[in-house]
mmCIF file of C-alpha atoms in Angstrom:
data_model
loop_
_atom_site.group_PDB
_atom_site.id
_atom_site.type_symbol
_atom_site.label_atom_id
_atom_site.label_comp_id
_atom_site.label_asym_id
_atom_site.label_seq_id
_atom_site.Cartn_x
_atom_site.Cartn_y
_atom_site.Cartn_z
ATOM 1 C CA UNK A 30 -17.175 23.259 46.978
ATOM 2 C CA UNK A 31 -19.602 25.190 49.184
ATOM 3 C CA UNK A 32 -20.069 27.754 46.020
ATOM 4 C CA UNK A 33 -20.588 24.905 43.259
ATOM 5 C CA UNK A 34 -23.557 23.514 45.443
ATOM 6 C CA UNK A 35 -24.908 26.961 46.171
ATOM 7 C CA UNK A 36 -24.969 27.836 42.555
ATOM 8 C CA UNK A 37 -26.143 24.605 41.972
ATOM 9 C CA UNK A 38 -29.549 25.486 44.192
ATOM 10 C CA UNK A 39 -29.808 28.395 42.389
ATOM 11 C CA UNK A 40 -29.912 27.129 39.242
ATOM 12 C CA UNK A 41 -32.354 24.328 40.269
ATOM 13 C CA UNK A 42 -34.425 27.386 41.807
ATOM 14 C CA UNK A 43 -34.301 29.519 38.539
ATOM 15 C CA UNK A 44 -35.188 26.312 36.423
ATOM 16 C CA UNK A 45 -37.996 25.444 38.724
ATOM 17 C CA UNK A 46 -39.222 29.029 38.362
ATOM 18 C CA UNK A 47 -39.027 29.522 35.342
ATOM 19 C CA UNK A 48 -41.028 25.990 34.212
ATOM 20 C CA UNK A 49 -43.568 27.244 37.024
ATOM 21 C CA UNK A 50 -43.507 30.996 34.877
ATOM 22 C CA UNK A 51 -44.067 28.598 31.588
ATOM 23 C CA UNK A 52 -47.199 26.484 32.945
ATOM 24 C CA UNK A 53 -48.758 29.641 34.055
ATOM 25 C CA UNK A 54 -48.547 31.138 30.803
ATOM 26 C CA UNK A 55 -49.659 28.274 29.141
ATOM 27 C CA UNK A 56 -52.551 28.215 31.751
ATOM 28 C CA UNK A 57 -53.255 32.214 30.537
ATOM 29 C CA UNK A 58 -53.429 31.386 27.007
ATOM 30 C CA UNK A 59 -55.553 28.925 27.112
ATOM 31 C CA UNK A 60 -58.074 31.660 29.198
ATOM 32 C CA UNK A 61 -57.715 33.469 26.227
ATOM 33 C CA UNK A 62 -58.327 31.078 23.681
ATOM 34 C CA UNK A 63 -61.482 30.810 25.520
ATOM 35 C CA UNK A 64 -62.715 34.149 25.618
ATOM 36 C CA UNK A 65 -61.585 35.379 21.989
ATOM 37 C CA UNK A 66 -63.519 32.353 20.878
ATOM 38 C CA UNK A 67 -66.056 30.159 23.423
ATOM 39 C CA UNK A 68 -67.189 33.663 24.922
ATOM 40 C CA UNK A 69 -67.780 35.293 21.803
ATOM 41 C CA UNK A 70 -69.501 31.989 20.187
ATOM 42 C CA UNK A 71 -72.940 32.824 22.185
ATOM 43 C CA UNK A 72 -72.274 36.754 21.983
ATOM 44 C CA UNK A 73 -72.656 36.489 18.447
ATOM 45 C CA UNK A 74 -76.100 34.594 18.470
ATOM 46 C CA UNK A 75 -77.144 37.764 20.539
ATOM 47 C CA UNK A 76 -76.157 39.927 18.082
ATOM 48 C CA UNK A 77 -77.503 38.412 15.015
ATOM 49 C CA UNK A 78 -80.829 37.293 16.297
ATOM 50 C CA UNK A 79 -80.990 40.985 17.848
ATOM 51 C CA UNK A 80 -80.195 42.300 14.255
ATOM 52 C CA UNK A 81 -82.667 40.004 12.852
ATOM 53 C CA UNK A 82 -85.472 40.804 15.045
ATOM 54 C CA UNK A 83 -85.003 44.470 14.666
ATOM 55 C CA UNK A 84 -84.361 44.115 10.349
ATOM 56 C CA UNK A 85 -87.750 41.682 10.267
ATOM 57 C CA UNK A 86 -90.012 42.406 13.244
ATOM 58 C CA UNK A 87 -89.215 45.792 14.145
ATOM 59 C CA UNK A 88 -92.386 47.598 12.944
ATOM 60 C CA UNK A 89 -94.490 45.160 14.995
ATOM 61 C CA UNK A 90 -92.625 46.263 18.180
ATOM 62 C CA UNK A 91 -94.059 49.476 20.344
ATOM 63 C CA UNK A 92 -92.138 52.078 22.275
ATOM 64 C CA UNK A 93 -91.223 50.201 24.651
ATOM 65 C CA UNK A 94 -90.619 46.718 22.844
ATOM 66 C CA UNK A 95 -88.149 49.198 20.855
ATOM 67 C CA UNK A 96 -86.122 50.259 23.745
ATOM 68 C CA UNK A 97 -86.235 46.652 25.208
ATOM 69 C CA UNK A 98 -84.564 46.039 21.908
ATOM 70 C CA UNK A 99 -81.981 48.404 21.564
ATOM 71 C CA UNK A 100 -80.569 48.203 24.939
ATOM 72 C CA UNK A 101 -80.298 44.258 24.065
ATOM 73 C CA UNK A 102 -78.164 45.719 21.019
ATOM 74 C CA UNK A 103 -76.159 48.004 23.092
ATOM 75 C CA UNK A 104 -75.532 45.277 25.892
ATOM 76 C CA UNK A 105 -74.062 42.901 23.398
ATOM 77 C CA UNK A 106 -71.897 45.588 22.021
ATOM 78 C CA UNK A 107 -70.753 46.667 24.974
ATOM 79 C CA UNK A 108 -69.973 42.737 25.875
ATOM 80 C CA UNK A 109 -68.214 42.512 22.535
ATOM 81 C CA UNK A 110 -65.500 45.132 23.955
ATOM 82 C CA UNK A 111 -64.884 44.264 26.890
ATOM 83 C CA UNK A 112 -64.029 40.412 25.830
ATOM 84 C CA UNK A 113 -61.916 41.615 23.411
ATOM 85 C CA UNK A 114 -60.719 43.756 25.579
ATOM 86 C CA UNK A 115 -59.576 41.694 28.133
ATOM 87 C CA UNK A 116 -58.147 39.780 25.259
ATOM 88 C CA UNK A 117 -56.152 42.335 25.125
ATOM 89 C CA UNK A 118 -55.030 42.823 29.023
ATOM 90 C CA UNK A 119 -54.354 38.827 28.849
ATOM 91 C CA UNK A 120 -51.670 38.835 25.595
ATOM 92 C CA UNK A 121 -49.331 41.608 27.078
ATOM 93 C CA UNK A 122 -47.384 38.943 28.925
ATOM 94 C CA UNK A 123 -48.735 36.343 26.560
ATOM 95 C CA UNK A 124 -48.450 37.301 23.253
ATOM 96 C CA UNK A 125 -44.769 39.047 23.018
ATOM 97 C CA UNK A 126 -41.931 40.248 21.170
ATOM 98 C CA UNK A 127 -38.263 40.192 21.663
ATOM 99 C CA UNK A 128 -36.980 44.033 22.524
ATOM 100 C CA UNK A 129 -34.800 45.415 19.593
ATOM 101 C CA UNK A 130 -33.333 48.859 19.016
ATOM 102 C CA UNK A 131 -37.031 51.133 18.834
ATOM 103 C CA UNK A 132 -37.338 55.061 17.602
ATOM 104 C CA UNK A 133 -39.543 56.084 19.311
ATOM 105 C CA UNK A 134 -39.928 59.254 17.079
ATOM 106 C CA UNK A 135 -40.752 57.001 14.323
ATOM 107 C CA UNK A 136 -43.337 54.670 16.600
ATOM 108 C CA UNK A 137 -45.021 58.339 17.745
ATOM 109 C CA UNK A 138 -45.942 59.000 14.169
ATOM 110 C CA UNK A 139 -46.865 56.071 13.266
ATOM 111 C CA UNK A 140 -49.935 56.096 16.301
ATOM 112 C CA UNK A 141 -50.535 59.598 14.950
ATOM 113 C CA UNK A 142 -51.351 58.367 11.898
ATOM 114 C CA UNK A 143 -53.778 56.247 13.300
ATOM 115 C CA UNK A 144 -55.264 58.413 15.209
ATOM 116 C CA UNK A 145 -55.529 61.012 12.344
ATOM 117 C CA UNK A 146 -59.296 60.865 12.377
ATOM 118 C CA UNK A 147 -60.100 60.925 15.983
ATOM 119 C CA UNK A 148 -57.627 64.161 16.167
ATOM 120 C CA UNK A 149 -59.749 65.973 13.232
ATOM 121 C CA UNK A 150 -62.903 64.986 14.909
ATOM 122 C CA UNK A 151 -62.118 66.454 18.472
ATOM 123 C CA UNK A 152 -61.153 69.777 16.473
ATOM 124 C CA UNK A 153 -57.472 69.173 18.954
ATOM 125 C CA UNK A 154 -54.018 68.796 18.061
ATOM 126 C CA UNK A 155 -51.053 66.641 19.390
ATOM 127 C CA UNK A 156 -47.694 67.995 19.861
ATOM 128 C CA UNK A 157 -44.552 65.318 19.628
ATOM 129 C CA UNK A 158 -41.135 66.756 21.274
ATOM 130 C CA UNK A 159 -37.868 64.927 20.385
ATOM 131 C CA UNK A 160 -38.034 61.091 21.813
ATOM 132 C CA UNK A 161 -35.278 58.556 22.575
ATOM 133 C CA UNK A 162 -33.947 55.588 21.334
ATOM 134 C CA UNK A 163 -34.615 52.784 23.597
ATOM 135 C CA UNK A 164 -34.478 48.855 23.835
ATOM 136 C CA UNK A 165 -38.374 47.789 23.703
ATOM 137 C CA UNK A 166 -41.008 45.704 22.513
ATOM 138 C CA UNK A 167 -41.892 47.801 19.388
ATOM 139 C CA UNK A 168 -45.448 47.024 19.218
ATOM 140 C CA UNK A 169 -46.080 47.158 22.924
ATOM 141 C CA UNK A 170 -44.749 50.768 22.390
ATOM 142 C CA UNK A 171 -46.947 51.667 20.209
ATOM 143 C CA UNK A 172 -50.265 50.076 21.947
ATOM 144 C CA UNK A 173 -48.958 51.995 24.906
ATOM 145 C CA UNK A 174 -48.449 55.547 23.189
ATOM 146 C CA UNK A 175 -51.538 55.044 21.725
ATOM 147 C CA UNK A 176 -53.823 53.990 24.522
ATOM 148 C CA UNK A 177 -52.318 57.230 26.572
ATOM 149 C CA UNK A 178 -52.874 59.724 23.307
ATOM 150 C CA UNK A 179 -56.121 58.459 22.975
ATOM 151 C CA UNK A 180 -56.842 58.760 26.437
ATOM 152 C CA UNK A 181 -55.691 62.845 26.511
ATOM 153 C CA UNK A 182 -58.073 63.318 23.255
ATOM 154 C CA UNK A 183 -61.093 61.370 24.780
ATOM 155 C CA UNK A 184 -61.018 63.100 28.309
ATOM 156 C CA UNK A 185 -61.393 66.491 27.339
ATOM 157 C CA UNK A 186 -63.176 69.744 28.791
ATOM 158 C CA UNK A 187 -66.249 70.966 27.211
ATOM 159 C CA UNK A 188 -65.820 73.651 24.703
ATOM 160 C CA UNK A 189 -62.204 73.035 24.835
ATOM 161 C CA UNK A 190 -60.211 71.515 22.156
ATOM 162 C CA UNK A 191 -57.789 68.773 23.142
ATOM 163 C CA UNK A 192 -53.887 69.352 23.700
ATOM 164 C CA UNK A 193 -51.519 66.469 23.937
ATOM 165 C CA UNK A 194 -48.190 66.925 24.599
ATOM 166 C CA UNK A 195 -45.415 63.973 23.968
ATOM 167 C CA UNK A 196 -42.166 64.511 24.946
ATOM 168 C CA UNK A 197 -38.769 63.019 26.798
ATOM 169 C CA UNK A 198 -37.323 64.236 29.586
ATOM 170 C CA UNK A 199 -34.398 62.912 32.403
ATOM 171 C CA UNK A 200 -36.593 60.696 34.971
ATOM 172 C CA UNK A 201 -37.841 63.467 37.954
ATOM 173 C CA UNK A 202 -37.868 60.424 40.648
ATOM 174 C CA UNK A 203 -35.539 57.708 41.636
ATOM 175 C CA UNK A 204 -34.826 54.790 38.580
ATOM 176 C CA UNK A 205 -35.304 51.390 40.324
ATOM 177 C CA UNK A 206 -31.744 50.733 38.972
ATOM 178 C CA UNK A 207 -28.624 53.198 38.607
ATOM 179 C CA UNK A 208 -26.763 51.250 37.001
ATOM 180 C CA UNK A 209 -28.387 51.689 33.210
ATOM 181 C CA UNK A 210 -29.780 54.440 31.544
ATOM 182 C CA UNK A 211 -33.270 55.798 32.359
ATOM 183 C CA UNK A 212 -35.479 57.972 30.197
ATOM 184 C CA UNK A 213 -38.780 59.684 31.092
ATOM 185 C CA UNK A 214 -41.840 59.028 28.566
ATOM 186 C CA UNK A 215 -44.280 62.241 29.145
ATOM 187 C CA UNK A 216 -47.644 62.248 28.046
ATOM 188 C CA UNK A 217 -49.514 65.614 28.813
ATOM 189 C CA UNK A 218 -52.915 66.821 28.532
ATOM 190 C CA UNK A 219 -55.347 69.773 28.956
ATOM 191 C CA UNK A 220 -58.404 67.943 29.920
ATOM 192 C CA UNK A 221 -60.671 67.324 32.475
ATOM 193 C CA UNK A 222 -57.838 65.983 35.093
ATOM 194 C CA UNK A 223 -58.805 63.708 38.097
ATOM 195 C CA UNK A 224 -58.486 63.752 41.695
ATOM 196 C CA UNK A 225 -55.411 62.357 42.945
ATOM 197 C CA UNK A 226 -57.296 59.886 44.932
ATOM 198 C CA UNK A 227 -57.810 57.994 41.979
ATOM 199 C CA UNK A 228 -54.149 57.817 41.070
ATOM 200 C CA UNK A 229 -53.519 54.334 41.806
ATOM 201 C CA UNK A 230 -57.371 52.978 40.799
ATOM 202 C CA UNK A 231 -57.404 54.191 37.372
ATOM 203 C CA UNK A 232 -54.442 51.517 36.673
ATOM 204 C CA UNK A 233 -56.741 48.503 37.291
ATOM 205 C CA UNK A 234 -58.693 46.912 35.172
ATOM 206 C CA UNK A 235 -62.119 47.708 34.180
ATOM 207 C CA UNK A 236 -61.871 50.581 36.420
ATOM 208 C CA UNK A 237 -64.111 54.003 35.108
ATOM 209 C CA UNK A 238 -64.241 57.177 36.844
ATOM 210 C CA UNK A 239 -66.972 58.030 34.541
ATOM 211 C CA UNK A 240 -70.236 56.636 33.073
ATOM 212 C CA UNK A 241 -70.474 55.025 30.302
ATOM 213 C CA UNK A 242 -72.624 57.616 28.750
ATOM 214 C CA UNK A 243 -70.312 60.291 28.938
ATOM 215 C CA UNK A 244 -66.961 58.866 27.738
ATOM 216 C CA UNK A 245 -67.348 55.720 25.786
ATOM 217 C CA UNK A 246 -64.851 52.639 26.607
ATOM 218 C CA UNK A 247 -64.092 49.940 29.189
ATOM 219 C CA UNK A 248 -61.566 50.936 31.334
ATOM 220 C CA UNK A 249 -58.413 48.400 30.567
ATOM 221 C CA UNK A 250 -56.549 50.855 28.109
ATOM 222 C CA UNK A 251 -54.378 52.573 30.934
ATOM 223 C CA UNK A 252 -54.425 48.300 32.844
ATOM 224 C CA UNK A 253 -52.641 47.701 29.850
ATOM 225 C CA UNK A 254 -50.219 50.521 29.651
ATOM 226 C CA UNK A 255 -48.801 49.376 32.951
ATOM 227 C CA UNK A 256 -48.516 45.972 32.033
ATOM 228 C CA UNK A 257 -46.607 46.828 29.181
ATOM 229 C CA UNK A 258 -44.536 49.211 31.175
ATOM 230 C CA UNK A 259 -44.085 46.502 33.912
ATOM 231 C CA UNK A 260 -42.791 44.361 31.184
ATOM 232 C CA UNK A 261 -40.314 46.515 30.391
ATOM 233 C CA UNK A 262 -39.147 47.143 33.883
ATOM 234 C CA UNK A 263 -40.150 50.390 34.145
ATOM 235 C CA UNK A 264 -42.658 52.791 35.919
ATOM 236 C CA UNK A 265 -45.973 54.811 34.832
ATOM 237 C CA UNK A 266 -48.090 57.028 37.372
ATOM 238 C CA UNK A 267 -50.082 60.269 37.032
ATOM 239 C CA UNK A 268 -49.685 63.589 37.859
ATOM 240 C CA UNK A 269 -53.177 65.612 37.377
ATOM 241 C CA UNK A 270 -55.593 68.444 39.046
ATOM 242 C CA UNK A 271 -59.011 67.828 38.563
ATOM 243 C CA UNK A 272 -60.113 70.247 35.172
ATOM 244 C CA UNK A 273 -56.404 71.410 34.590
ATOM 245 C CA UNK A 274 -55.696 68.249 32.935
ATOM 246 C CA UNK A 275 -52.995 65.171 33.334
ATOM 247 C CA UNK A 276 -49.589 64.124 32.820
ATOM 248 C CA UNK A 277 -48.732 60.314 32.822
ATOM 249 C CA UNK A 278 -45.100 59.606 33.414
ATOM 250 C CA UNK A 279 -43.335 57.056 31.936
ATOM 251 C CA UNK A 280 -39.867 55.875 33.250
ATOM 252 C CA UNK A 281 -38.304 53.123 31.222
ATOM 253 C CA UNK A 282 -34.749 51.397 30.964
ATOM 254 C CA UNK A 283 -33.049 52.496 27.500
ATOM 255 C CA UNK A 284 -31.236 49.644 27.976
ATOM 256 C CA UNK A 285 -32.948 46.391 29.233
ATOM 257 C CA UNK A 286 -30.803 44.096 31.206
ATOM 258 C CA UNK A 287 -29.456 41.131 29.843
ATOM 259 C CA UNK A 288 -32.115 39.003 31.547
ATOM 260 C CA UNK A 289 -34.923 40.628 28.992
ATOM 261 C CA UNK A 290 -33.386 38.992 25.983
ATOM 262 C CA UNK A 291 -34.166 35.470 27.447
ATOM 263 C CA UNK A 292 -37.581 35.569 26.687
ATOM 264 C CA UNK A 293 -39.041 33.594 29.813
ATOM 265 C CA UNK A 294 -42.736 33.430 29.044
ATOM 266 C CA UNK A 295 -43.575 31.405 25.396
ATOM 267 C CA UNK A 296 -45.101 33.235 22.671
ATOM 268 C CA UNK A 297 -48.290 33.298 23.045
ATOM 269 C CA UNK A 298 -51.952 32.921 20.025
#
């Protein structure tokens, strides 16, 4: 009798938890109703009174009324991205898929493919090593294999052509659980590196350990890869010496637990 009412608790517990898990999403979708679409209502005003007054007015305008202008320009664009942006950071919980079988051979080419041009245009070359099988969110794979390609092409040392290595490997640390299958996602570069200070920062959002000038971006793509990874109830942190390039280590479950099949959190816009 003492067991029946226990497990009775917990399943009033889990229920209440998970209707708690369910308003909060709801709560987090409707933040991101707002900012793909009340945020970006006045943004665009900027930008096409901006274009206007530069198409109509723009020989009347000195030196100076001309760089007045065009940082106006580059302001709004630089809004732009970083609303859709953390668009972005807000619909990896939100806006998700149920994990199936995933190649993550085929997913790897597929991202290459998309980042054909940026890969002819940095004059580097990505190398893909034989990848697992594993249970996953397909598309949050590929956002996250993408975000960390892009981020070994985009951080690279002057005069030096970008080198990304993708590969698998058994996990080097200790797998939260022994009890499935882990595999070891490896994403290595030749760029500029970082200082290991910085290990944990460059995971947050909006963080840059560079200006703007230099690298272009807002600082949520590698945010995002760990909320994708955390999702999948795994593990991502970075191994790197500053201008010998990084390596960003990926542990992940091949098989997700039963648990991740119940998708808790509603499908979000």
């Amino acid at each position: 009798a003492r067991d029946t009412t226990e497990r009775k608790i917990n399943e009033q517990v889990l229920k209440s938890t998970m209707l708690q898990l369910e308003r909060s999403n709801r709560e987090l979708q409707d933040f991101a109703s707002i900012a793909s679409h009340d945020l970006q209502e006045p943004l665009r005003a900027i930008q096409a009174f901006g274009d206007r007054l530069q198409s109509r007015h723009g020989s009347q305008l000195d030196e100076q009324g001309h760089d007045y202008l065009s940082r106006v320009i580059r302001a709004s664009d630089r809004m732009r991205s970083l609303i859709q942006d953390l668009l972005a950071y807000s619909r990896v919980t939100t806006k998700t898929l149920p994990f199936t079988t995933v190649e993550l051979d085929t997913v790897t080419h597929a991202v290459l493919t998309d980042l054909s041009v940026r890969v002819e245009e940095s004059g580097g070359r990505v190398e893909v090593g034989e990848l697992p099988t594993l249970e996953a969110d397909a598309l949050q794979m590929r956002q996250l294999l993408q975000n960390l390609i892009a981020n070994g092409l985009k951080f690279h040392r002057d005069g030096e052509p970008p080198l990304v290595k993708v590969y698998a490997r058994e996990p080097d640390q200790e797998v939260p659980d022994e009890s499935v299958a882990w595999t070891q996602l490896v994403v290595e570069d030749n760029g500029i590196g970082l200082d290991l200070k910085f290990a944990e920062r460059i995971f947050s959002p909006f963080e840059r350990l560079h200006t703007k000038n230099k690298y272009a971006g807002t600082g949520i793509g590698l945010a995002i890869c760990r909320k994708i990874v955390e999702r999948h109830g795994g593990t991502i942190v970075v191994e790197s010496i500053p201008g010998q390039g990084s390596k960003f280590l990926v542990t992940l479950p091949v098989q997700q637990p039963e648990m991740a099949f119940e998708e808790l959190a509603p499908h979000g816009v």
